[in-house]
Coordinates of C-alpha atoms in Angstrom, one line a residue:
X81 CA 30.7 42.4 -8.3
X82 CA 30.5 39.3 -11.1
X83 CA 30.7 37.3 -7.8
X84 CA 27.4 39.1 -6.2
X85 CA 25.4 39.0 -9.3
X86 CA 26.1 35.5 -10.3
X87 CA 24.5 34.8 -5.9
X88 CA 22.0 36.5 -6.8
X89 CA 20.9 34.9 -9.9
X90 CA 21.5 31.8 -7.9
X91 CA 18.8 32.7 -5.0
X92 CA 16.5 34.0 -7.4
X93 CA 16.7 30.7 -9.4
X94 CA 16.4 28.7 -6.1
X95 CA 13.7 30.6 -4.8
X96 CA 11.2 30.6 -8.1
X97 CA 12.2 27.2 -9.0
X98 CA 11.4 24.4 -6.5
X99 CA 13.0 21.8 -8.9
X100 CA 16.1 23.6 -8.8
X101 CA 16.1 23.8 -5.2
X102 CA 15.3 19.9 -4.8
X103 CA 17.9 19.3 -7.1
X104 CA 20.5 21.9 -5.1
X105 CA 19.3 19.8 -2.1
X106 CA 19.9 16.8 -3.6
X107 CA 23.4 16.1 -1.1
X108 CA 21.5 17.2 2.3
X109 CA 20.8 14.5 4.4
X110 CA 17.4 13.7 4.6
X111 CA 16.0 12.8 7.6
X112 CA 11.9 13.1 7.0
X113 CA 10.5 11.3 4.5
X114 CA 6.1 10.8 3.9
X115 CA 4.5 8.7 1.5
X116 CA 0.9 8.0 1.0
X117 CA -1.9 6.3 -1.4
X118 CA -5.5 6.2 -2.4
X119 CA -6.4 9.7 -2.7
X120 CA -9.9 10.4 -4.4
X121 CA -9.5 13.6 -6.0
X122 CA -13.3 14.1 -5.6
X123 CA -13.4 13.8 -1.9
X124 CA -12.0 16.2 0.7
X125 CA -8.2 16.3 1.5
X126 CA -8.1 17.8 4.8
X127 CA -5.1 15.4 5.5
X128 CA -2.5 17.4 3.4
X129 CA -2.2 20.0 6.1
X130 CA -0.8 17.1 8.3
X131 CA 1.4 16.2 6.1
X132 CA 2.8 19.6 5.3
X133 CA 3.2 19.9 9.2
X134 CA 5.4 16.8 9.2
X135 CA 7.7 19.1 7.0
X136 CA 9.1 15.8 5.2
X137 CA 12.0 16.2 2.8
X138 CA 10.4 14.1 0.0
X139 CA 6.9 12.9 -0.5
X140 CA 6.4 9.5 -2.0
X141 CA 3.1 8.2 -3.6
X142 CA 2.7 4.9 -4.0
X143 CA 0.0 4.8 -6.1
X144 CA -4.1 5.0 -6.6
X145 CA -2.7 8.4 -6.7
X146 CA -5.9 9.3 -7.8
X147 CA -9.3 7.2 -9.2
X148 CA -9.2 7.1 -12.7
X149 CA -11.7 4.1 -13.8
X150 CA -15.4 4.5 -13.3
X151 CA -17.5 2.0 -11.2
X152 CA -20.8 1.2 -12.3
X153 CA -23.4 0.5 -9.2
X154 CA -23.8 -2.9 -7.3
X155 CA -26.4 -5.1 -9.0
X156 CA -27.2 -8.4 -8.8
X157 CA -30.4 -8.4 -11.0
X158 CA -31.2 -5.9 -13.7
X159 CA -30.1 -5.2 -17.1
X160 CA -26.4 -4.6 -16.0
X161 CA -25.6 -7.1 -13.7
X162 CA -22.0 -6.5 -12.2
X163 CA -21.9 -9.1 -9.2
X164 CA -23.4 -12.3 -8.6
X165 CA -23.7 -15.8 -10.7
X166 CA -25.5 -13.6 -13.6
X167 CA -22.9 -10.7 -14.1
X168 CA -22.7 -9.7 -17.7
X169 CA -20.8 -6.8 -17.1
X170 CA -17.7 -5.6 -15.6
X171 CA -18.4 -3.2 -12.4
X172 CA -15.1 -1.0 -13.6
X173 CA -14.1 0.7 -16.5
X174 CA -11.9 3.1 -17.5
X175 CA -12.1 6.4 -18.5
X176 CA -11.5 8.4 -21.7
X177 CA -7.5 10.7 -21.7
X178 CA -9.7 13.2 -21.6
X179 CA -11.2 12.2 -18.5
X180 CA -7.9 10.6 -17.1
X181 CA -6.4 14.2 -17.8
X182 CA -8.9 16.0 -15.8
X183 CA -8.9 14.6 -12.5
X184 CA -5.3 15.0 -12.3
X185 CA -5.7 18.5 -12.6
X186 CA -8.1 18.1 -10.1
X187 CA -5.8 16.3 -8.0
X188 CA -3.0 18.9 -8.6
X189 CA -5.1 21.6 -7.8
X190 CA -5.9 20.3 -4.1
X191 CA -4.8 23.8 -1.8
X192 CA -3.3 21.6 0.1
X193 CA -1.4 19.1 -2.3
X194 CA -0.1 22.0 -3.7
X195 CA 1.1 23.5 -0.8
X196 CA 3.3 20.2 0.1
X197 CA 4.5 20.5 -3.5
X198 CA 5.9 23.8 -3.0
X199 CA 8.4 22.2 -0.2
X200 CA 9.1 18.5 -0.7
X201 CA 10.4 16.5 -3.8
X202 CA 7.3 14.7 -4.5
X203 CA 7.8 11.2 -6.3
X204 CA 5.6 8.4 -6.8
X205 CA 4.5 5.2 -8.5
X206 CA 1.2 4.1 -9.8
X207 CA -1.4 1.0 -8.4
X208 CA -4.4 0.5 -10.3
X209 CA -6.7 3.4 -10.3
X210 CA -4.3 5.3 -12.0
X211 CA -3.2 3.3 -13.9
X212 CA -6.6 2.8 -15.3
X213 CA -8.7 0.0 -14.3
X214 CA -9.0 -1.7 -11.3
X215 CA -6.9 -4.9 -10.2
X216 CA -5.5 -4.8 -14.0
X217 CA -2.5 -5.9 -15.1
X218 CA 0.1 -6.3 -18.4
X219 CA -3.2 -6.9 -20.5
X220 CA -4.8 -3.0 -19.8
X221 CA -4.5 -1.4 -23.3
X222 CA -4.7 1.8 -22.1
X223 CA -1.4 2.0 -20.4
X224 CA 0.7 4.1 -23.1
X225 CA -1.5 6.9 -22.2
X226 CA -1.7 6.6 -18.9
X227 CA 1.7 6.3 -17.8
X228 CA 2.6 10.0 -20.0
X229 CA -0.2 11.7 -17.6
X230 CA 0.9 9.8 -14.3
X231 CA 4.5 11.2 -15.1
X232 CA 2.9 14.7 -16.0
X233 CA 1.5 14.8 -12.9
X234 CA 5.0 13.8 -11.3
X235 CA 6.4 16.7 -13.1
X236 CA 8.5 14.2 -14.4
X237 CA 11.2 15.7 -17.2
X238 CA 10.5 15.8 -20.8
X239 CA 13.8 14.0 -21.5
X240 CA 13.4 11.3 -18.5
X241 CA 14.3 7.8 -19.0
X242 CA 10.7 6.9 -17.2
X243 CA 8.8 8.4 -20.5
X244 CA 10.7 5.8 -23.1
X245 CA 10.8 3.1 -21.2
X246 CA 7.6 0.4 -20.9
X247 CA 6.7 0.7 -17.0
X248 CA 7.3 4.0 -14.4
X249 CA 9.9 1.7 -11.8
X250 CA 12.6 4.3 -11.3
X251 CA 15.0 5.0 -8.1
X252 CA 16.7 8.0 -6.5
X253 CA 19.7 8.5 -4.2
X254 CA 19.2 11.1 -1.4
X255 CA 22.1 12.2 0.8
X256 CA 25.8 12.6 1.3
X257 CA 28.4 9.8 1.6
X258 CA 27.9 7.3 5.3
X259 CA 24.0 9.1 5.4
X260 CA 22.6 7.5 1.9
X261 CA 19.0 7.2 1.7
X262 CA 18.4 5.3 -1.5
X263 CA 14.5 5.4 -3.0
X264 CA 13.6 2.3 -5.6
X265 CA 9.7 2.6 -6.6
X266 CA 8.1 -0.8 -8.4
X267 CA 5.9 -0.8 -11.1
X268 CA 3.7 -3.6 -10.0
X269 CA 1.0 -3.3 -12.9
X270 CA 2.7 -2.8 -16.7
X271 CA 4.3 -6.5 -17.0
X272 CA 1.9 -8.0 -14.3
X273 CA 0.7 -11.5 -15.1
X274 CA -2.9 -12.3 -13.8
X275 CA -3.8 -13.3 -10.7
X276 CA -3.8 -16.5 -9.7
X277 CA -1.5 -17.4 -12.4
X278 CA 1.8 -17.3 -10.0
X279 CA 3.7 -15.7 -13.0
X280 CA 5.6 -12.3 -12.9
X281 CA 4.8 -8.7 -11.4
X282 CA 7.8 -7.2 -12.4
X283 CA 8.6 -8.6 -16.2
X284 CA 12.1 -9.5 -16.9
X285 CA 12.9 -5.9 -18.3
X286 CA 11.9 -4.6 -14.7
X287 CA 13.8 -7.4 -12.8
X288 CA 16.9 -7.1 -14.4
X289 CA 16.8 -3.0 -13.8
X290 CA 15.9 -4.2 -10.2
X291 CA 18.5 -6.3 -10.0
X292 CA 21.4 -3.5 -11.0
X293 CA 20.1 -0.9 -8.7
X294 CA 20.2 -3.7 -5.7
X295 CA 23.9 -4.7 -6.5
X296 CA 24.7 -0.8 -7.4
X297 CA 26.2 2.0 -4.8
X298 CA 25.3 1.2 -1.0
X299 CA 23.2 3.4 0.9
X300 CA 22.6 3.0 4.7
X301 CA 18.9 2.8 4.3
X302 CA 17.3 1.6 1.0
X303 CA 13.4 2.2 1.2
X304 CA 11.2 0.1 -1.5
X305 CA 8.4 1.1 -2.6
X306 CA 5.8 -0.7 -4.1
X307 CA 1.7 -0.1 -4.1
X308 CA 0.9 -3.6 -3.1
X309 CA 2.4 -5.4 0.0
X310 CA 5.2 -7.3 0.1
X311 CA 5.1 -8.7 3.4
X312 CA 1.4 -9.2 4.9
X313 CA -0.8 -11.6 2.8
X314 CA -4.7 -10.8 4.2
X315 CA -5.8 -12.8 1.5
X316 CA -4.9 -16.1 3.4
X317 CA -6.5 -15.4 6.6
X318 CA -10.1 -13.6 5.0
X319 CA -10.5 -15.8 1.8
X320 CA -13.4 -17.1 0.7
X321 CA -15.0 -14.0 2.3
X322 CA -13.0 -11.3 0.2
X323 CA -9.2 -10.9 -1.4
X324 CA -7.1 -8.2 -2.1
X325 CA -3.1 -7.9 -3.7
X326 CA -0.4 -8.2 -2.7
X327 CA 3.0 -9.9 -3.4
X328 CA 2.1 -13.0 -1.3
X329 CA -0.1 -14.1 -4.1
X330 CA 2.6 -14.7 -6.9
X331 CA 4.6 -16.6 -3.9
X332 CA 7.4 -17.5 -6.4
X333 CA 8.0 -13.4 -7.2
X334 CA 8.0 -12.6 -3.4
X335 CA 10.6 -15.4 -3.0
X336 CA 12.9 -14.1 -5.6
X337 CA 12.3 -10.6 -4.7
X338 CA 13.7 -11.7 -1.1
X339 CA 16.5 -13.7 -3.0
X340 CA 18.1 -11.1 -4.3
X341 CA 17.6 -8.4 -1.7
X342 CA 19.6 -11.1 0.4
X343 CA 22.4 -11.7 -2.8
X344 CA 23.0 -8.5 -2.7
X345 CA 24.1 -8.1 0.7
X346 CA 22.7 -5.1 0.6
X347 CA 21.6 -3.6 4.4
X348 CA 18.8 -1.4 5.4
X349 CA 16.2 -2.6 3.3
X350 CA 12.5 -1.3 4.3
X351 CA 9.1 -1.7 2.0
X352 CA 6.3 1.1 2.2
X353 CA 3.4 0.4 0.6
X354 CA -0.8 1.1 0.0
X355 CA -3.5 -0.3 -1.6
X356 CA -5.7 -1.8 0.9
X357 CA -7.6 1.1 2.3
X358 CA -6.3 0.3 6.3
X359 CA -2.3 1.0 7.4
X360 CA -0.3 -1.3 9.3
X361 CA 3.2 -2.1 9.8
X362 CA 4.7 -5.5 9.4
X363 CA 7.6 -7.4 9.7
X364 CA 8.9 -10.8 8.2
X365 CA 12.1 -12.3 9.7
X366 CA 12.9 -15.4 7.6
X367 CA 13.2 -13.1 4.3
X368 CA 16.7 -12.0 5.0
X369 CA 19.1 -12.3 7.4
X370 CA 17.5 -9.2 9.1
X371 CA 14.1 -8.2 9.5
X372 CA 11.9 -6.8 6.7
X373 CA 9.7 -3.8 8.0
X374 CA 6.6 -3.5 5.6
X375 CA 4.7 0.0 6.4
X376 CA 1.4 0.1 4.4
X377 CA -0.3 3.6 4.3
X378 CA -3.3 3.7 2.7
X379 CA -5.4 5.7 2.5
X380 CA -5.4 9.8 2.4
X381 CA -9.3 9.9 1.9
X382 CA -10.1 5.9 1.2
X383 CA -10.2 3.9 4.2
X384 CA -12.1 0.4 5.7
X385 CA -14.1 3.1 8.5
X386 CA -14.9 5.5 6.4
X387 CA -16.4 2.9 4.2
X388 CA -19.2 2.2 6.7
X389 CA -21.2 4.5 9.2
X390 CA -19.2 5.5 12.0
X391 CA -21.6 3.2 14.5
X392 CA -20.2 0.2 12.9
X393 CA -16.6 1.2 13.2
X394 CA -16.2 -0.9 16.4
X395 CA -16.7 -4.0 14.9
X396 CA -14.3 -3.3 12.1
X397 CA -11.9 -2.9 14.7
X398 CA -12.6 -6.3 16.0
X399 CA -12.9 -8.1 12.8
X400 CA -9.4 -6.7 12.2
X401 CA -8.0 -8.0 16.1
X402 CA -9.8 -11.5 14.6
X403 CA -8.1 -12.0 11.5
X404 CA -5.0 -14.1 12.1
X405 CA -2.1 -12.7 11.1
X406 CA 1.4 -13.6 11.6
X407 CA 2.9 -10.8 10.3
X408 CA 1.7 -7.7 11.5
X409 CA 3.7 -5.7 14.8
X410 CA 2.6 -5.8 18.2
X411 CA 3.9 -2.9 20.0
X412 CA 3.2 -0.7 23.0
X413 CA 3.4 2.4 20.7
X414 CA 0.5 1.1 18.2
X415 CA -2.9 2.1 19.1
X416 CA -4.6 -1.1 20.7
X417 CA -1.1 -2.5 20.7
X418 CA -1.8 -3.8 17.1
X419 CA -0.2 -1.8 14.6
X420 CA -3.4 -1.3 12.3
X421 CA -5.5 1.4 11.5
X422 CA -8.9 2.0 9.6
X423 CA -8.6 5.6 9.5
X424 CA -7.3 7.9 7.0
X425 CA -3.6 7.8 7.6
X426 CA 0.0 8.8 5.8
X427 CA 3.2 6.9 6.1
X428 CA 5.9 8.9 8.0
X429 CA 10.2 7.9 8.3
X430 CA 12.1 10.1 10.6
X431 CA 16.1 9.4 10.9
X432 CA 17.9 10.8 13.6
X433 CA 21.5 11.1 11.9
X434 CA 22.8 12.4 14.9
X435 CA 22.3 9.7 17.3
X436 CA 25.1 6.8 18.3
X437 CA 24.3 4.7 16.5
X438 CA 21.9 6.8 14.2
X439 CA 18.2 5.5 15.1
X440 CA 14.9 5.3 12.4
X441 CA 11.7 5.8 13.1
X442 CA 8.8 4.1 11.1
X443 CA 5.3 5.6 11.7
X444 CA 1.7 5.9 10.5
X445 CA -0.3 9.6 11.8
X446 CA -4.0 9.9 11.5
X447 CA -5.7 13.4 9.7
X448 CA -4.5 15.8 12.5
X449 CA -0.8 14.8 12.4
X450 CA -1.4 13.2 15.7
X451 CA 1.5 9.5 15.5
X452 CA -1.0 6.4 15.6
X453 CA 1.4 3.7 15.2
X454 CA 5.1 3.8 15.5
X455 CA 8.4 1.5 15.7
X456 CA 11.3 2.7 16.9
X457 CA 14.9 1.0 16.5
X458 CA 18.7 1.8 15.5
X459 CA 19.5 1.2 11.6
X460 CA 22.2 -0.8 12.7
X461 CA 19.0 -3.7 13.3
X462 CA 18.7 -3.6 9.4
X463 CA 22.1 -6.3 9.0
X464 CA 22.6 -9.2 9.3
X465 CA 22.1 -11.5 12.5
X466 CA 23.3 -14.9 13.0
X467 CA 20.2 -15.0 15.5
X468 CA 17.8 -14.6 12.6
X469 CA 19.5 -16.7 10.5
X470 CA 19.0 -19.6 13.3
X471 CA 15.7 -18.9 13.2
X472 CA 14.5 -19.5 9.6
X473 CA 15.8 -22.8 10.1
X474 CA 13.4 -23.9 13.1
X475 CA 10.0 -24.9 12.2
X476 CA 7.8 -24.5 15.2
X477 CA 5.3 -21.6 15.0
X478 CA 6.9 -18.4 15.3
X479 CA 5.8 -14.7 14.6
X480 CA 7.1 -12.6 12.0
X481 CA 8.3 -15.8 10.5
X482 CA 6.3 -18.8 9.9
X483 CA 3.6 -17.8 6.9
X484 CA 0.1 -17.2 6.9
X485 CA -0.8 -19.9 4.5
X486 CA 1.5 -21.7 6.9
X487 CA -1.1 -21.8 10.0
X488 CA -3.4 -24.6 11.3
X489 CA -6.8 -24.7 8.9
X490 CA -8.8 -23.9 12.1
X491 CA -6.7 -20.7 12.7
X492 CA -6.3 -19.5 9.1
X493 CA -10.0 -19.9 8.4
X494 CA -10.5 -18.8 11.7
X495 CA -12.9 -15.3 10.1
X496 CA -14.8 -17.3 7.7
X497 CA -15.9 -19.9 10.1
X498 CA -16.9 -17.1 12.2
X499 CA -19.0 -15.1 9.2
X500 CA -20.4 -19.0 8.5
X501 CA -21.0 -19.9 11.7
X502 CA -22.9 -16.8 12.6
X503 CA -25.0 -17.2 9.5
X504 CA -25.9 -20.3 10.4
X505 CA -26.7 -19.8 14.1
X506 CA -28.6 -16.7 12.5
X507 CA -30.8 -18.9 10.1
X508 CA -31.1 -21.6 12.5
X509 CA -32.6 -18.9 15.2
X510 CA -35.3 -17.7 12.4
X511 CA -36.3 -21.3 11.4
X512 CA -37.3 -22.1 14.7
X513 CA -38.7 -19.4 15.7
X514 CA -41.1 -19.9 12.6
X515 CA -41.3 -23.6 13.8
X516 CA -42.9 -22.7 17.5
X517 CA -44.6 -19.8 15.9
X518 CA -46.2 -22.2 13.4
X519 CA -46.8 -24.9 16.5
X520 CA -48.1 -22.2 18.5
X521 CA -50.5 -21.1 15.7
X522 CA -51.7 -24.7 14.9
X523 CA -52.4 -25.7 19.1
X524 CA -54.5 -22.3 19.7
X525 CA -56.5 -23.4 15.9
X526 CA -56.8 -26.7 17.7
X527 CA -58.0 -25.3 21.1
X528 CA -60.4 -23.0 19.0
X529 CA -61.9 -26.2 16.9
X530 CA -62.5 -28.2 20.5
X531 CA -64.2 -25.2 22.5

């Protein structure tokens, strides 16, 4: 009779308390894991029930989790300039606690969101919307705040390391013994140095932690998450014409980061990541001694063809087949063959346990569930290959290996010259057709003076 009772208390338990029954869960294998970024919590969510369909075990943000600074409107002229050669103001600026507080409720509110909530482990780290102010970094003073209400909206434990600590970086460790899914999420913005400086992301504090957890129990499949990407590095193949972050701009950081990932001989390493409002997968061979999969989902509302009227879309599409990149995959199961995607998407990672050898499956899916980008391949592809090895130490051109910053000035430049070049064709064309307008005006006043 004890015995019934104390069952019963246990289902009841289980059943009210979806903590406890993440945390009863904690030594199932998981096999479906989503992660996402850039949600507005002002906009529409219709891509939750997508999500929810995909039934993952644990839901991962990975920041931008929602849009917490303000934005003041385009102006080149006026009293508030925020763009141009007279800009005396900045365009972003954050928002009160108050404020901050409110759209997470808003966020956490979402039908949808909450539904998700109610049957995945939902974890997360922050980029720099939440984390209050657009591309900042270590100098944001707001940041004390801001990290006690990202972690409030994580549910995160009164008692957790993550609320006495200066950053959110923490890890989980999913699974039972030879099916180990280990989870490290970056903080990418408390100790960031500023851009173009080439100093830290991470801050010693976080690299030492980073470093323990790499050289700590091995899992089969160690996913990293961080809300900028690691592998791709746009910036190099769109600058002048517009930047965005990413690890690839503090080179020395990416280097190290790929340093010890290899020193600690540690297998099955994959990167998700968001920020830039488009997904793609890529891949970088001459990190390790195996390949480095980098699967950016971004965004669940914010997205590059969203961001411009639908009959424009096309030609975002080609601007984004134009821009050299040397990184991203090429694959039969990628929409256009090019694994990139302007549309609102999430991050998806099945792993079939089951199979010999036990397979992963890497995946982007649009707002109806529907898989727009996928890579398929046994985990047994995430150790080291002699093969790979012999190819970081060639230096012909070679995908997936030799850099962007790397490729012939013609190529890299290759979408500027193009925006430049068009410009210039474009002003040419007008001045001469003013030039035979002109001449044409001036004969027939000559013809009209002689008659």
């Amino acid at each position: 009779m004890a015995a019934t009772f104390r069952l019963l208390i246990l289902v009841l338990v289980l059943v009210v308390c979806p903590s406890a029954r993440a945390a009863r869960d904690a030594d199932a294998a998981v096999s479906r894991i989503a992660f996402g970024s850039c949600a507005n919590q002002s906009a529409p969510q219709p891509i939750w029930d997508a999500v929810v369909a995909f039934d993952p075990q644990v839901f991962v943000w990975l920041g931008d989790n929602v849009y917490g600074d303000n934005k003041r409107p385009f102006r080149v002229f006026g009293k508030e300039r925020t763009v141009g050669p007279w800009k005396n103001v900045p365009r972003f600026y954050p928002s009160t606690e108050e404020e901050l507080r409110r759209r997470y409720q808003l966020a956490k509110a979402k039908p949808g969101y909450a539904s998700l909530r109610e049957r995945a482990q939902v974890i997360g780290t922050w980029d720099d919307h939440d984390y209050g102010l657009n591309d900042a970094g270590k100098e944001f003073s707001g940041k004390v705040f801001t990290q006690r209400l990202l972690l409030d909206f994580l549910d995160e434990a009164e008692d957790s390391k993550r609320r006495k600590q200066a950053g959110v970086y923490t890890s989980y460790m999913f699974g039972p013994e030879g099916k180990r899914v280990k989870v490290i999420l970056l903080d990418t913005r408390y100790h960031r140095d500023p851009l173009l400086s080439d100093g830290t992301i991470l801050g010693d504090p976080q690299w030492q932690w980073l470093e323990r957890e790499l050289h700590g129990p091995q899992s089969e499949i160690t996913v990293i998450g961080s809300s900028i990407q690691v592998v791709s590095n746009l910036s190099a193949t769109t600058g002048p014409l517009f930047y965005v972050e990413s690890w690839a701009r503090f080179p020395r950081e990416r280097e190290r980061l790929f340093r010890l990932i290899e020193s600690s001989k540690r297998n099955g390493v994959i990167f998700v990541s968001g920020d830039v409002h488009f997904g793609e997968i890529a891949r970088f061979d001459c990190g390790v001694q195996y390949p480095l999969y980098d699967v950016t989902s971004s965004g669940l509302t914010q997205s590059v063809d969203n961001s411009v009227p639908v009959v424009f879309q096309p030609i975002m599409r080609l601007l984004a087949v134009l821009t050299p990149t040397t990184m991203r995959v090429l694959n039969p199961n990628c929409l256009y063959k090019s694994c990139t995607t302007g549309q609102p998407n999430f991050g998806a990672i099945e792993i079939d346990w089951n199979a010999v050898p036990p397979r992963i499956k890497l995946e982007l899916r649009d707002v109806e569930g529907r898989s727009v980008h996928s890579v398929e391949f046994p985990i047994s592809e995430l150790q080291p290959s002699g093969a790979l090895a012999m190819k970081k130490q060639e230096h012909a051109f070679q995908r997936h290996c030799t850099l962007e910053t790397e490729l012939p000035w013609l190529t890299q430049y290759r979408l500027a010259l193009l925006f430049f070049g068009t410009i210039a064709v474009f002003i040419i064309a007008v001045v001469l057709l003013a030039i035979t307008c002109l001449s044409s005006i001036l004969m027939c006043s000559k013809k009209t003076k002689k008659e």
